[in-house]
């Protein structure tokens, strides 16, 4: 797994979400898997959110944060 190979060198994580669809987006990211790999590699830094979907930010950003919190706080 390429992520596991680079995870020990990770210094910054930016998570993208696309609620409501978005351009340039063709897959769903498994953030629970990503978080597990980063945790196993000893990553303790921040995870930032970049929202690019077409859903209204007032609803999509809270949904995005909840999803990321669930994935990264286990």
Short mmCIF file of C-alpha atoms in Angstrom, two decimals:
data_model
loop_
_atom_site.label_atom_id
_atom_site.label_comp_id
_atom_site.label_asym_id
_atom_site.label_seq_id
_atom_site.Cartn_x
_atom_site.Cartn_y
_atom_site.Cartn_z
CA UNK A 1 0.00 0.00 0.00
CA UNK A 2 1.58 3.28 -1.11
CA UNK A 3 -0.03 5.28 1.69
CA UNK A 4 1.54 3.04 4.32
CA UNK A 5 4.93 3.60 2.70
CA UNK A 6 4.75 7.40 2.88
CA UNK A 7 2.73 7.70 6.11
CA UNK A 8 5.80 7.83 8.40
CA UNK A 9 6.93 11.00 6.59
CA UNK A 10 3.56 12.75 6.79
CA UNK A 11 3.67 16.25 8.27
CA UNK A 12 0.32 17.63 7.06
CA UNK A 13 -3.04 16.09 6.12
CA UNK A 14 -5.71 17.85 4.09
CA UNK A 15 -8.96 15.93 3.65
CA UNK A 16 -11.29 16.79 0.78
CA UNK A 17 -15.02 16.19 0.75
CA UNK A 18 -17.45 16.64 -2.11
CA UNK A 19 -20.97 16.50 -0.70
CA UNK A 20 -23.37 17.26 -3.52
CA UNK A 21 -20.84 16.14 -6.13
CA UNK A 22 -17.97 18.07 -7.55
CA UNK A 23 -15.72 18.44 -10.54
CA UNK A 24 -12.61 16.28 -10.82
CA UNK A 25 -14.04 13.82 -8.33
CA UNK A 26 -14.54 10.17 -9.20
CA UNK A 27 -14.11 8.16 -5.98
CA UNK A 28 -14.96 7.97 -2.31
CA UNK A 29 -12.03 8.04 0.08
CA UNK A 30 -11.95 5.57 2.95
CA UNK A 31 -11.01 8.00 5.71
CA UNK A 32 -11.24 5.32 8.42
CA UNK A 33 -8.57 3.33 6.58
CA UNK A 34 -6.48 6.44 5.98
CA UNK A 35 -6.72 7.42 9.65
CA UNK A 36 -5.73 3.91 10.76
CA UNK A 37 -2.64 3.94 8.54
CA UNK A 38 -1.62 7.40 9.75
CA UNK A 39 -2.15 6.41 13.39
CA UNK A 40 -0.03 3.28 12.95
CA UNK A 41 2.70 5.47 11.45
CA UNK A 42 2.63 7.75 14.50
CA UNK A 43 1.00 10.79 12.86
CA UNK A 44 -0.29 13.18 15.54
CA UNK A 45 -0.71 16.37 13.52
CA UNK A 46 -3.75 18.25 12.37
CA UNK A 47 -6.22 17.14 9.72
CA UNK A 48 -7.67 20.06 7.78
CA UNK A 49 -10.82 20.09 5.67
CA UNK A 50 -11.12 21.29 2.10
CA UNK A 51 -14.74 21.22 0.93
CA UNK A 52 -15.31 21.41 -2.83
CA UNK A 53 -18.77 19.93 -3.28
CA UNK A 54 -21.86 21.57 -4.70
CA UNK A 55 -23.95 21.19 -1.55
CA UNK A 56 -24.50 24.32 0.51
CA UNK A 57 -21.49 24.84 2.82
CA UNK A 58 -23.81 25.49 5.79
CA UNK A 59 -24.85 21.83 5.71
CA UNK A 60 -21.92 20.16 3.96
CA UNK A 61 -19.11 21.46 6.17
CA UNK A 62 -20.68 20.19 9.44
CA UNK A 63 -21.34 16.82 7.75
CA UNK A 64 -17.75 16.71 6.54
CA UNK A 65 -16.36 17.54 9.98
CA UNK A 66 -18.54 14.89 11.64
CA UNK A 67 -17.39 12.25 9.17
CA UNK A 68 -13.72 13.16 9.64
CA UNK A 69 -14.03 13.26 13.43
CA UNK A 70 -15.56 9.80 13.41
CA UNK A 71 -12.77 8.47 11.20
CA UNK A 72 -9.84 10.09 12.99
CA UNK A 73 -10.95 9.89 16.65
CA UNK A 74 -11.31 6.12 16.93
#
